Tab-separated table of N, CA, C and O in Angstrom:
chain	number	residue	atom	x	y	z
Q	1	MET	N	0.752	-1.116	-0.143
Q	1	MET	CA	0.105	-0.002	0.104
Q	1	MET	C	0.875	1.213	0.031
Q	1	MET	O	0.576	2.332	-0.736
Q	2	LEU	N	1.786	1.168	0.747
Q	2	LEU	CA	2.609	2.394	0.822
Q	2	LEU	C	3.464	2.628	-0.484
Q	2	LEU	O	3.843	3.821	-0.830
Q	3	ALA	N	3.916	1.608	-0.897
Q	3	ALA	CA	4.386	1.836	-2.378
Q	3	ALA	C	3.724	2.084	-3.412
Q	3	ALA	O	4.114	3.268	-4.287
Q	4	ILE	N	2.461	1.864	-3.464
Q	4	ILE	CA	1.420	2.584	-4.270
Q	4	ILE	C	1.247	3.770	-4.007
Q	4	ILE	O	1.149	4.864	-5.221
Q	5	THR	N	1.174	4.379	-3.019
Q	5	THR	CA	0.966	5.737	-2.489
Q	5	THR	C	2.121	6.371	-2.832
Q	5	THR	O	2.004	7.912	-3.113
Q	6	SER	N	3.327	6.003	-2.617
Q	6	SER	CA	4.514	6.615	-2.984
Q	6	SER	C	4.648	6.873	-4.730
Q	6	SER	O	5.028	7.762	-5.017
Q	7	ILE	N	4.256	5.915	-5.281
Q	7	ILE	CA	4.412	5.923	-6.693
Q	7	ILE	C	3.340	7.192	-7.118
Q	7	ILE	O	3.678	8.009	-8.121
Q	8	CYS	N	2.273	7.165	-6.354
Q	8	CYS	CA	1.396	8.403	-6.675
Q	8	CYS	C	1.953	9.726	-6.478
Q	8	CYS	O	1.476	10.618	-7.508
Q	9	TYR	N	2.545	9.647	-5.339
Q	9	TYR	CA	3.379	11.104	-5.156
Q	9	TYR	C	4.398	11.457	-6.034
Q	9	TYR	O	4.515	12.633	-6.332
Q	10	ILE	N	5.155	10.485	-6.530
Q	10	ILE	CA	6.166	10.622	-7.486
Q	10	ILE	C	5.644	11.183	-8.701
Q	10	ILE	O	5.982	12.115	-9.237
Q	11	LEU	N	4.723	10.548	-9.078
Q	11	LEU	CA	4.261	10.769	-10.544
Q	11	LEU	C	3.446	12.041	-10.719
Q	11	LEU	O	2.905	12.306	-11.817
Q	12	GLY	N	3.223	12.798	-9.833
Q	12	GLY	CA	2.721	14.069	-9.650
Q	12	GLY	C	1.617	14.635	-8.720
Q	12	GLY	O	1.023	15.353	-8.988
Q	13	GLY	N	1.366	13.645	-7.904
Q	13	GLY	CA	0.464	13.894	-7.043
Q	13	GLY	C	1.064	14.878	-5.919
Q	13	GLY	O	2.078	15.155	-5.988
Q	14	ASN	N	0.235	15.145	-5.015
Q	14	ASN	CA	0.603	15.793	-3.797
Q	14	ASN	C	0.585	14.964	-2.467
Q	14	ASN	O	0.258	13.765	-2.582
Q	15	LEU	N	0.981	15.466	-1.390
Q	15	LEU	CA	0.868	14.789	-0.269
Q	15	LEU	C	-0.424	14.417	0.220
Q	15	LEU	O	-0.797	13.311	0.600
Q	16	ARG	N	-1.341	15.259	-0.166
Q	16	ARG	CA	-3.026	14.800	0.279
Q	16	ARG	C	-3.365	13.960	-0.688
Q	16	ARG	O	-4.193	12.975	-0.085
Q	17	ASP	N	-3.123	14.030	-1.938
Q	17	ASP	CA	-3.366	12.889	-2.821
Q	17	ASP	C	-2.607	11.506	-2.314
Q	17	ASP	O	-3.360	10.382	-2.296
Q	18	MET	N	-1.599	11.683	-1.889
Q	18	MET	CA	-0.825	10.351	-1.520
Q	18	MET	C	-1.682	9.797	-0.078
Q	18	MET	O	-1.884	8.542	-0.059
Q	19	ILE	N	-1.951	10.637	0.958
Q	19	ILE	CA	-2.791	10.035	2.044
Q	19	ILE	C	-4.150	9.730	1.669
Q	19	ILE	O	-4.429	8.657	2.191
Q	20	GLY	N	-4.921	10.235	0.689
Q	20	GLY	CA	-6.127	10.003	0.197
Q	20	GLY	C	-5.998	8.449	-0.472
Q	20	GLY	O	-6.974	7.515	-0.220
Q	21	THR	N	-4.970	8.247	-1.177
Q	21	THR	CA	-4.636	6.829	-1.829
Q	21	THR	C	-4.738	5.847	-0.798
Q	21	THR	O	-5.153	4.623	-1.025
Q	22	ALA	N	-3.996	6.413	0.149
Q	22	ALA	CA	-3.801	5.174	1.396
Q	22	ALA	C	-4.976	4.743	1.975
Q	22	ALA	O	-5.294	3.667	2.361
Q	23	ILE	N	-5.624	5.822	2.198
Q	23	ILE	CA	-7.140	5.641	2.828
Q	23	ILE	C	-7.948	4.916	2.005
Q	23	ILE	O	-8.560	3.781	2.288
Q	24	VAL	N	-8.080	5.257	0.552
Q	24	VAL	CA	-8.914	4.380	-0.469
Q	24	VAL	C	-8.379	2.858	-0.378
Q	24	VAL	O	-9.081	2.048	-0.487
Q	25	THR	N	-7.232	2.857	-0.492
Q	25	THR	CA	-6.557	1.618	-0.673
Q	25	THR	C	-6.772	0.610	0.791
Q	25	THR	O	-7.188	-0.540	0.508
Q	26	PHE	N	-6.771	1.510	1.800
Q	26	PHE	CA	-7.304	0.476	3.007
Q	26	PHE	C	-8.641	0.058	3.110
Q	26	PHE	O	-8.937	-0.798	3.304
Q	27	PHE	N	-9.610	0.903	2.547
Q	27	PHE	CA	-10.818	0.654	2.374
Q	27	PHE	C	-11.056	-0.396	1.357
Q	27	PHE	O	-12.004	-1.473	1.490
Q	28	LEU	N	-10.332	-0.423	0.292
Q	28	LEU	CA	-10.327	-1.419	-0.794
Q	28	LEU	C	-9.909	-2.958	-0.298
Q	28	LEU	O	-10.649	-3.857	-0.574
Q	29	PHE	N	-8.828	-2.731	0.546
Q	29	PHE	CA	-8.543	-4.202	1.089
Q	29	PHE	C	-9.817	-4.903	1.973
Q	29	PHE	O	-9.836	-5.880	2.080
Q	30	TRP	N	-10.308	-4.136	2.890
Q	30	TRP	CA	-11.602	-4.450	3.531
Q	30	TRP	C	-12.818	-4.891	3.002
Q	30	TRP	O	-13.455	-5.555	3.039
Q	31	ILE	N	-12.839	-3.876	1.736
Q	31	ILE	CA	-14.075	-4.436	0.947
Q	31	ILE	C	-13.976	-5.773	0.271
Q	31	ILE	O	-14.634	-6.504	0.246
Q	32	THR	N	-12.605	-5.792	-0.359
Q	32	THR	CA	-12.363	-7.152	-1.024
Q	32	THR	C	-12.474	-8.548	0.051
Q	32	THR	O	-12.791	-9.563	-0.662
Q	33	LYS	N	-11.852	-7.978	1.187
Q	33	LYS	CA	-11.741	-9.224	2.220
Q	33	LYS	C	-13.205	-9.556	2.529
Q	33	LYS	O	-13.746	-10.722	2.625
Q	34	ILE	N	-14.299	-8.634	2.955
Q	34	ILE	CA	-15.500	-9.051	2.933
Q	34	ILE	C	-16.398	-9.609	1.913
Q	34	ILE	O	-16.851	-10.492	2.074
Q	35	LEU	N	-16.062	-9.021	0.613
Q	35	LEU	CA	-16.419	-9.815	-0.486
Q	35	LEU	C	-15.830	-11.236	-0.684
Q	35	LEU	O	-16.673	-12.084	-1.254
Q	36	SER	N	-14.787	-11.606	-0.433
Q	36	SER	CA	-14.064	-12.816	-0.235
Q	36	SER	C	-15.061	-13.913	0.626
Q	36	SER	O	-15.475	-15.029	0.278
Q	37	TYR	N	-15.525	-13.599	1.595
Q	37	TYR	CA	-16.634	-14.189	2.329
Q	37	TYR	C	-17.700	-14.522	1.921
Q	37	TYR	O	-18.363	-15.801	2.104
Q	38	LEU	N	-18.384	-13.895	1.287
Q	38	LEU	CA	-19.593	-13.972	0.426
Q	38	LEU	C	-19.449	-15.075	-0.607
Q	38	LEU	O	-20.395	-15.634	-1.068
Q	39	ARG	N	-17.987	-15.458	-1.192
Q	39	ARG	CA	-17.777	-16.272	-2.310
Q	39	ARG	C	-18.520	-16.153	-3.409
Q	39	ARG	O	-19.313	-17.168	-4.046
Q	40	THR	N	-18.655	-14.729	-3.869
Q	40	THR	CA	-19.200	-14.765	-5.166
Q	40	THR	C	-18.090	-14.703	-6.340
Q	40	THR	O	-17.350	-14.879	-6.043
Q	41	VAL	N	-18.632	-14.443	-7.340
Q	41	VAL	CA	-17.726	-14.479	-8.611
Q	41	VAL	C	-16.650	-13.523	-8.574
Q	41	VAL	O	-17.154	-12.339	-8.142
Q	42	GLN	N	-15.460	-13.510	-9.063
Q	42	GLN	CA	-14.458	-12.616	-9.096
Q	42	GLN	C	-14.889	-11.356	-9.829
Q	42	GLN	O	-14.858	-10.164	-9.301
Q	43	ILE	N	-15.729	-11.581	-11.023
Q	43	ILE	CA	-15.966	-10.366	-11.796
Q	43	ILE	C	-17.084	-9.512	-11.058
Q	43	ILE	O	-17.118	-8.405	-10.964
Q	44	ILE	N	-18.021	-10.026	-10.096
Q	44	ILE	CA	-18.757	-9.280	-9.443
Q	44	ILE	C	-18.146	-8.484	-8.109
Q	44	ILE	O	-18.332	-7.433	-7.893
Q	45	ASN	N	-17.398	-9.475	-7.694
Q	45	ASN	CA	-16.361	-8.802	-6.683
Q	45	ASN	C	-15.593	-7.354	-7.238
Q	45	ASN	O	-15.567	-6.424	-6.461
Q	46	ASN	N	-15.194	-7.401	-8.703
Q	46	ASN	CA	-14.444	-6.572	-9.222
Q	46	ASN	C	-15.394	-5.295	-9.305
Q	46	ASN	O	-14.779	-4.170	-8.854
Q	47	ILE	N	-16.954	-5.324	-9.724
Q	47	ILE	CA	-17.448	-4.316	-10.176
Q	47	ILE	C	-17.674	-3.542	-8.484
Q	47	ILE	O	-17.946	-2.249	-8.599
Q	48	ILE	N	-18.096	-4.289	-7.606
Q	48	ILE	CA	-18.622	-3.666	-6.334
Q	48	ILE	C	-17.490	-3.221	-5.731
Q	48	ILE	O	-17.659	-1.886	-5.329
Q	49	SER	N	-16.153	-3.820	-5.746
Q	49	SER	CA	-15.156	-3.068	-5.063
Q	49	SER	C	-14.567	-1.908	-5.761
Q	49	SER	O	-14.498	-0.951	-5.218
Q	50	MET	N	-14.420	-1.969	-7.063
Q	50	MET	CA	-14.382	-0.643	-7.886
Q	50	MET	C	-15.341	0.359	-7.834
Q	50	MET	O	-14.840	1.381	-7.532
Q	51	PHE	N	-16.607	-0.112	-7.885
Q	51	PHE	CA	-17.449	0.910	-7.254
Q	51	PHE	C	-17.499	1.704	-5.914
Q	51	PHE	O	-17.609	3.108	-5.996
Q	52	LEU	N	-17.344	0.839	-4.962
Q	52	LEU	CA	-17.105	1.551	-3.490
Q	52	LEU	C	-15.816	2.232	-3.398
Q	52	LEU	O	-15.967	3.405	-3.014
Q	53	SER	N	-14.717	1.725	-3.797
Q	53	SER	CA	-13.676	2.610	-3.875
Q	53	SER	C	-13.659	3.902	-4.782
Q	53	SER	O	-12.973	4.949	-4.249
Q	54	THR	N	-14.270	3.887	-5.968
Q	54	THR	CA	-14.305	4.946	-6.610
Q	54	THR	C	-15.335	5.954	-5.950
Q	54	THR	O	-14.758	7.346	-5.744
Q	55	VAL	N	-16.282	5.690	-5.080
Q	55	VAL	CA	-17.278	6.520	-4.471
Q	55	VAL	C	-16.513	7.114	-3.284
Q	55	VAL	O	-16.343	8.190	-2.796
Q	56	ILE	N	-15.679	6.386	-2.789
Q	56	ILE	CA	-15.010	6.607	-1.388
Q	56	ILE	C	-13.891	8.030	-1.652
Q	56	ILE	O	-13.746	8.795	-1.136
Q	57	ALA	N	-13.396	7.460	-2.961
Q	57	ALA	CA	-12.372	8.924	-3.608
Q	57	ALA	C	-12.991	9.952	-3.878
Q	57	ALA	O	-12.422	11.075	-3.499
Q	58	PHE	N	-14.288	9.577	-4.362
Q	58	PHE	CA	-14.916	11.149	-4.599
Q	58	PHE	C	-15.562	11.778	-3.369
Q	58	PHE	O	-15.489	13.161	-3.353
Q	59	MET	N	-15.847	11.127	-2.346
Q	59	MET	CA	-16.173	11.448	-1.204
Q	59	MET	C	-15.044	12.387	-0.424
Q	59	MET	O	-15.137	13.328	0.220
Q	60	LEU	N	-13.916	11.821	-0.533
Q	60	LEU	CA	-12.650	12.186	0.127
Q	60	LEU	C	-12.314	13.518	-0.700
Q	60	LEU	O	-11.902	14.525	0.146
Q	61	GLU	N	-12.694	13.547	-1.984
Q	61	GLU	CA	-12.314	14.846	-2.617
Q	61	GLU	C	-13.415	15.859	-2.257
Q	61	GLU	O	-13.016	17.076	-2.157
Q	62	ARG	N	-14.576	15.401	-1.882
Q	62	ARG	CA	-15.744	16.564	-1.619
Q	62	ARG	C	-15.308	17.261	-0.375
Q	62	ARG	O	-15.661	18.053	0.014
Q	63	LEU	N	-14.509	16.177	0.511
Q	63	LEU	CA	-14.166	16.594	1.883
Q	63	LEU	C	-13.134	17.394	1.978
Q	63	LEU	O	-12.891	18.024	2.734
Q	64	GLY	N	-12.212	17.359	0.684
Q	64	GLY	CA	-11.038	18.479	0.757
Q	64	GLY	C	-10.018	17.498	1.156
Q	64	GLY	O	-8.785	18.108	1.317
Q	65	LEU	N	-9.862	16.220	1.076
Q	65	LEU	CA	-8.851	15.444	1.671
Q	65	LEU	C	-7.993	15.222	0.228
Q	65	LEU	O	-6.743	14.831	0.547
Q	66	ILE	N	-8.477	15.027	-0.843
Q	66	ILE	CA	-7.822	14.851	-1.992
Q	66	ILE	C	-8.115	15.984	-2.850
Q	66	ILE	O	-9.125	16.421	-3.084
Q	67	GLU	N	-7.174	16.427	-3.511
Q	67	GLU	CA	-7.200	17.766	-4.696
Q	67	GLU	C	-7.889	16.920	-5.918
Q	67	GLU	O	-8.854	17.648	-6.439
Q	68	SER	N	-7.369	15.882	-6.368
Q	68	SER	CA	-7.899	15.318	-7.664
Q	68	SER	C	-7.858	13.841	-7.339
Q	68	SER	O	-6.996	13.013	-6.920
Q	69	THR	N	-9.014	13.171	-7.950
Q	69	THR	CA	-9.259	11.784	-7.756
Q	69	THR	C	-8.729	11.090	-8.957
Q	69	THR	O	-8.387	9.864	-8.889
Q	70	GLN	N	-7.823	11.639	-9.841
Q	70	GLN	CA	-7.351	10.934	-11.056
Q	70	GLN	C	-6.251	9.824	-10.830
Q	70	GLN	O	-6.326	8.690	-10.784
Q	71	TRP	N	-5.179	10.531	-9.889
Q	71	TRP	CA	-4.033	9.724	-9.330
Q	71	TRP	C	-4.675	8.756	-8.278
Q	71	TRP	O	-4.125	7.492	-8.418
Q	72	THR	N	-5.506	9.006	-7.600
Q	72	THR	CA	-6.052	7.912	-6.786
Q	72	THR	C	-6.493	6.767	-7.621
Q	72	THR	O	-6.426	5.486	-7.182
Q	73	LEU	N	-7.757	6.952	-8.441
Q	73	LEU	CA	-8.223	6.075	-9.192
Q	73	LEU	C	-7.295	5.103	-10.351
Q	73	LEU	O	-7.649	4.088	-10.352
Q	74	ILE	N	-6.338	6.040	-10.666
Q	74	ILE	CA	-5.538	5.185	-11.433
Q	74	ILE	C	-4.494	4.284	-10.457
Q	74	ILE	O	-4.332	3.096	-10.762
Q	75	SER	N	-4.351	4.739	-9.260
Q	75	SER	CA	-3.430	3.869	-8.486
Q	75	SER	C	-4.360	2.431	-8.066
Q	75	SER	O	-4.043	1.316	-8.058
Q	76	ILE	N	-5.499	2.991	-7.721
Q	76	ILE	CA	-6.437	1.707	-7.471
Q	76	ILE	C	-6.721	0.626	-8.519
Q	76	ILE	O	-6.716	-0.437	-8.281
Q	77	SER	N	-6.829	1.265	-9.526
Q	77	SER	CA	-7.237	0.332	-10.724
Q	77	SER	C	-5.931	-0.676	-10.984
Q	77	SER	O	-6.033	-1.690	-11.382
Q	78	LEU	N	-4.803	0.129	-10.759
Q	78	LEU	CA	-3.647	-0.784	-11.049
Q	78	LEU	C	-3.320	-1.880	-10.175
Q	78	LEU	O	-2.879	-2.925	-10.413
Q	79	LEU	N	-3.835	-1.448	-8.891
Q	79	LEU	CA	-3.902	-2.558	-7.831
Q	79	LEU	C	-4.729	-3.878	-8.504
Q	79	LEU	O	-4.474	-4.613	-8.035
Q	80	MET	N	-5.901	-3.495	-9.204
Q	80	MET	CA	-6.984	-4.464	-9.461
Q	80	MET	C	-7.011	-5.166	-10.813
Q	80	MET	O	-7.607	-6.006	-10.923
Q	81	ILE	N	-5.906	-4.563	-11.405
Q	81	ILE	CA	-5.930	-5.360	-12.829
Q	81	ILE	C	-5.239	-6.584	-12.746
Q	81	ILE	O	-4.401	-6.777	-11.993
Q	82	PRO	N	-5.932	-7.856	-13.122
Q	82	PRO	CA	-5.301	-9.145	-12.837
Q	82	PRO	C	-4.103	-9.228	-13.964
Q	82	PRO	O	-4.171	-9.797	-15.183
Q	83	GLY	N	-2.844	-8.969	-13.517
Q	83	GLY	CA	-1.861	-8.748	-14.238
Q	83	GLY	C	-1.056	-10.519	-14.370
Q	83	GLY	O	-0.708	-10.746	-15.498
Q	84	ILE	N	-1.167	-11.120	-13.254
Q	84	ILE	CA	-0.651	-12.451	-13.365
Q	84	ILE	C	-1.490	-13.647	-14.061
Q	84	ILE	O	-0.840	-14.063	-15.319
Q	85	PRO	N	-2.901	-13.581	-14.120
Q	85	PRO	CA	-3.594	-14.196	-15.076
Q	85	PRO	C	-3.382	-13.763	-16.629
Q	85	PRO	O	-3.645	-14.669	-17.386
Q	86	LEU	N	-2.874	-12.460	-16.787
Q	86	LEU	CA	-2.666	-11.940	-17.949
Q	86	LEU	C	-1.308	-12.705	-18.496
Q	86	LEU	O	-1.580	-12.850	-19.751
Q	87	VAL	N	-0.405	-12.759	-17.744
Q	87	VAL	CA	0.865	-13.421	-18.564
Q	87	VAL	C	0.492	-14.898	-18.424
Q	87	VAL	O	1.167	-15.327	-19.342
Q	88	ASN	N	-0.134	-15.299	-17.766
Q	88	ASN	CA	-0.336	-16.502	-17.704
Q	88	ASN	C	-1.297	-17.194	-18.976
Q	88	ASN	O	-0.800	-18.064	-19.906
Q	89	ALA	N	-1.970	-16.258	-19.503
Q	89	ALA	CA	-2.707	-16.423	-20.834
Q	89	ALA	C	-1.884	-16.391	-22.074
Q	89	ALA	O	-1.799	-17.203	-22.513
Q	90	PHE	N	-1.042	-15.070	-21.861
Q	90	PHE	CA	-0.045	-15.202	-22.977
Q	90	PHE	C	0.973	-16.074	-23.254
Q	90	PHE	O	1.356	-16.527	-23.982
Q	91	ARG	N	0.987	-16.913	-22.144
Q	91	ARG	CA	2.249	-18.161	-21.786
Q	91	ARG	C	1.568	-19.226	-22.559
Q	91	ARG	O	2.259	-19.870	-23.377
Q	92	ASN	N	0.365	-19.451	-22.208
Q	92	ASN	CA	-0.383	-20.326	-22.864
Q	92	ASN	C	-0.477	-20.330	-24.289
Q	92	ASN	O	-0.386	-21.411	-25.034
Q	93	LEU	N	-0.779	-19.224	-24.933
Q	93	LEU	CA	-0.970	-19.170	-25.883
Q	93	LEU	C	0.527	-19.309	-26.765
Q	93	LEU	O	0.565	-20.006	-27.945
Q	94	ILE	N	1.522	-19.103	-26.405
Q	94	ILE	CA	2.836	-19.024	-26.827
Q	94	ILE	C	3.359	-20.349	-26.792
Q	94	ILE	O	3.799	-21.117	-27.607
Q	95	CYS	N	2.970	-21.190	-25.656
Q	95	CYS	CA	3.204	-22.617	-25.698
Q	95	CYS	C	2.630	-23.563	-26.341
Q	95	CYS	O	2.867	-24.762	-26.271
Q	96	GLY	N	1.284	-23.097	-27.081
Q	96	GLY	CA	0.759	-23.971	-27.837
Q	96	GLY	C	-0.607	-24.267	-27.152
Q	96	GLY	O	-1.380	-25.323	-27.949
Q	97	HIS	N	-0.896	-24.037	-26.046
Q	97	HIS	CA	-2.398	-24.440	-25.498
Q	97	HIS	C	-3.291	-23.122	-25.788
Q	97	HIS	O	-3.732	-22.144	-24.797
Q	98	GLU	N	-3.627	-23.106	-27.129
Q	98	GLU	CA	-4.461	-22.206	-27.708
Q	98	GLU	C	-5.698	-21.884	-26.893
Q	98	GLU	O	-6.138	-20.668	-26.534
Q	99	LEU	N	-6.392	-22.898	-26.824
Q	99	LEU	CA	-7.959	-22.987	-26.014
Q	99	LEU	C	-7.749	-22.517	-24.741
Q	99	LEU	O	-8.760	-21.546	-24.106
Q	100	ASN	N	-6.793	-22.884	-24.040
Q	100	ASN	CA	-6.505	-22.529	-22.330
Q	100	ASN	C	-6.382	-21.002	-22.654
Q	100	ASN	O	-6.787	-20.202	-21.654
Q	101	GLY	N	-5.272	-20.749	-23.124
Q	101	GLY	CA	-4.850	-19.293	-23.406
Q	101	GLY	C	-6.213	-18.376	-23.836
Q	101	GLY	O	-6.127	-17.316	-22.999
Q	102	ILE	N	-6.894	-18.660	-24.520
Q	102	ILE	CA	-7.896	-17.695	-25.202
Q	102	ILE	C	-8.889	-17.605	-24.151
Q	102	ILE	O	-9.464	-16.775	-23.952
Q	103	LEU	N	-9.322	-19.009	-23.269
Q	103	LEU	CA	-10.211	-18.803	-22.373
Q	103	LEU	C	-9.688	-17.782	-21.269
Q	103	LEU	O	-10.466	-16.779	-20.617
Q	104	GLN	N	-8.787	-17.960	-20.797
Q	104	GLN	CA	-7.812	-17.011	-19.653
Q	104	GLN	C	-7.670	-15.642	-20.147
Q	104	GLN	O	-8.369	-14.632	-19.390
Q	105	LEU	N	-7.486	-15.484	-21.423
Q	105	LEU	CA	-7.353	-14.132	-21.943
Q	105	LEU	C	-9.023	-13.639	-21.848
Q	105	LEU	O	-9.204	-12.338	-21.406
Q	106	LEU	N	-9.944	-14.057	-22.227
Q	106	LEU	CA	-11.056	-13.714	-22.235
Q	106	LEU	C	-11.622	-13.445	-20.813
Q	106	LEU	O	-12.436	-12.567	-20.624
Q	107	SER	N	-11.242	-14.331	-19.682
Q	107	SER	CA	-11.416	-14.036	-18.301
Q	107	SER	C	-10.865	-12.598	-17.999
Q	107	SER	O	-11.482	-12.156	-17.185
Q	108	VAL	N	-9.414	-12.496	-18.378
Q	108	VAL	CA	-8.668	-11.293	-17.916
Q	108	VAL	C	-9.527	-9.958	-18.595
Q	108	VAL	O	-9.674	-8.815	-17.810
Q	109	ILE	N	-9.758	-10.067	-19.994
Q	109	ILE	CA	-10.697	-8.987	-20.513
Q	109	ILE	C	-11.927	-8.893	-19.662
Q	109	ILE	O	-12.470	-7.708	-19.677
Q	110	LEU	N	-12.630	-9.554	-19.121
Q	110	LEU	CA	-14.205	-9.270	-19.096
Q	110	LEU	C	-13.756	-8.740	-17.300
Q	110	LEU	O	-14.489	-7.762	-16.855
Q	111	GLU	N	-12.880	-9.144	-16.573
Q	111	GLU	CA	-12.631	-8.796	-15.291
Q	111	GLU	C	-12.207	-7.197	-15.534
Q	111	GLU	O	-12.792	-6.395	-14.687
Q	112	SER	N	-11.262	-7.058	-16.433
Q	112	SER	CA	-10.796	-5.606	-16.357
Q	112	SER	C	-12.232	-4.595	-17.021
Q	112	SER	O	-12.162	-3.609	-16.759
Q	113	ALA	N	-13.037	-5.320	-17.915
Q	113	ALA	CA	-14.244	-4.343	-18.334
Q	113	ALA	C	-15.112	-4.341	-17.114
Q	113	ALA	O	-15.559	-3.211	-16.937
Q	114	PHE	N	-15.172	-5.240	-16.204
Q	114	PHE	CA	-16.105	-5.003	-15.241
Q	114	PHE	C	-15.187	-3.972	-14.033
Q	114	PHE	O	-16.174	-3.159	-13.561
Q	115	LEU	N	-13.999	-3.706	-13.984
Q	115	LEU	CA	-13.374	-3.036	-13.230
Q	115	LEU	C	-13.930	-1.386	-13.819
Q	115	LEU	O	-14.270	-0.975	-13.224
Q	116	ALA	N	-13.686	-1.315	-15.206
Q	116	ALA	CA	-14.111	-0.001	-15.705
Q	116	ALA	C	-15.471	0.213	-15.685
Q	116	ALA	O	-15.923	1.356	-15.378
Q	117	ALA	N	-16.362	-0.739	-15.586
Q	117	ALA	CA	-17.750	-0.402	-15.550
Q	117	ALA	C	-18.053	-0.120	-14.248
Q	117	ALA	O	-18.859	0.672	-13.665
Q	118	GLY	N	-17.352	-0.699	-13.009
Q	118	GLY	CA	-17.645	-0.021	-11.752
Q	118	GLY	C	-17.262	1.251	-11.395
Q	118	GLY	O	-18.003	2.172	-10.704
Q	119	MET	N	-16.036	1.840	-12.171
Q	119	MET	CA	-15.701	3.127	-12.127
Q	119	MET	C	-16.392	4.015	-12.811
Q	119	MET	O	-16.990	4.769	-12.469
Q	120	TYR	N	-17.109	3.660	-13.993
Q	120	TYR	CA	-17.990	4.454	-15.012
Q	120	TYR	C	-19.224	4.504	-14.285
Q	120	TYR	O	-19.717	5.610	-13.984
Q	121	PHE	N	-19.887	3.254	-13.330
Q	121	PHE	CA	-21.134	3.805	-12.522
Q	121	PHE	C	-21.000	4.710	-11.558
Q	121	PHE	O	-21.899	5.356	-11.335
Q	122	SER	N	-19.899	4.526	-10.601
Q	122	SER	CA	-19.745	5.641	-9.581
Q	122	SER	C	-19.403	6.820	-10.003
Q	122	SER	O	-19.784	7.844	-9.333
Q	123	VAL	N	-18.781	7.170	-11.273
Q	123	VAL	CA	-18.609	8.426	-11.958
Q	123	VAL	C	-19.871	8.639	-12.238
Q	123	VAL	O	-20.262	10.385	-11.845
Q	124	ILE	N	-20.828	8.258	-12.839
Q	124	ILE	CA	-22.094	8.946	-13.205
Q	124	ILE	C	-23.130	9.134	-12.011
Q	124	ILE	O	-23.637	10.056	-11.872
Q	125	LEU	N	-22.933	8.043	-11.008
Q	125	LEU	CA	-23.736	8.596	-9.975
Q	125	LEU	C	-22.723	9.887	-8.875
Q	125	LEU	O	-23.842	10.292	-8.289
Q	126	MET	N	-21.666	10.143	-8.984
Q	126	MET	CA	-21.424	11.190	-8.299
Q	126	MET	C	-21.070	12.469	-9.073
Q	126	MET	O	-20.692	13.365	-8.641
Q	127	GLY	N	-21.772	12.372	-10.397
Q	127	GLY	CA	-21.796	13.734	-11.000
Q	127	GLY	C	-21.388	13.930	-12.164
Q	127	GLY	O	-21.468	14.842	-12.929
Q	128	GLY	N	-21.159	12.616	-12.897
Q	128	GLY	CA	-20.893	12.509	-14.442
Q	128	GLY	C	-19.640	12.934	-14.718
Q	128	GLY	O	-18.717	13.084	-13.582
Q	129	THR	N	-19.210	13.281	-15.869
Q	129	THR	CA	-17.834	13.526	-16.204
Q	129	THR	C	-17.378	15.035	-15.580
Q	129	THR	O	-16.236	15.355	-15.491
Q	130	GLY	N	-18.479	15.637	-15.125
Q	130	GLY	CA	-18.065	17.076	-14.575
Q	130	GLY	C	-17.539	16.964	-13.030
Q	130	GLY	O	-16.930	17.710	-12.577
Q	131	ALA	N	-17.617	15.643	-12.534
Q	131	ALA	CA	-17.161	15.342	-11.217
Q	131	ALA	C	-15.537	15.247	-11.398
Q	131	ALA	O	-14.739	15.446	-10.385
Q	132	TRP	N	-15.323	15.039	-12.584
Q	132	TRP	CA	-13.464	14.966	-12.450
Q	132	TRP	C	-12.978	16.197	-12.514
Q	132	TRP	O	-11.769	16.452	-12.102
């Protein structure tokens, strides 16, 4: 968590954005832990956790704890993108296991699309593109 907030600060954020990203990441950890107890599908967990973490980020911005939600949301989405399954899908495609690789790649694409959908729904809920 500290590494992600430090990257956010180095890439152009400020100290308030860094602290806000740490707070949202803390909530994201507990959201995903609670959703894991429900034993739902990972895609549903992704859309719910991305929705709630984006809403929390916008609420922190409205409270004045974050200047801009862009760096926070970029950091959060980088945490949630399924990178290891993506690498495994390409490895299977290269090694000759085409069907398995295609199915894994489709799963990664769907998970990433639902991450974007969760962020999209929360941006619409919090005031549309004018909220940025």
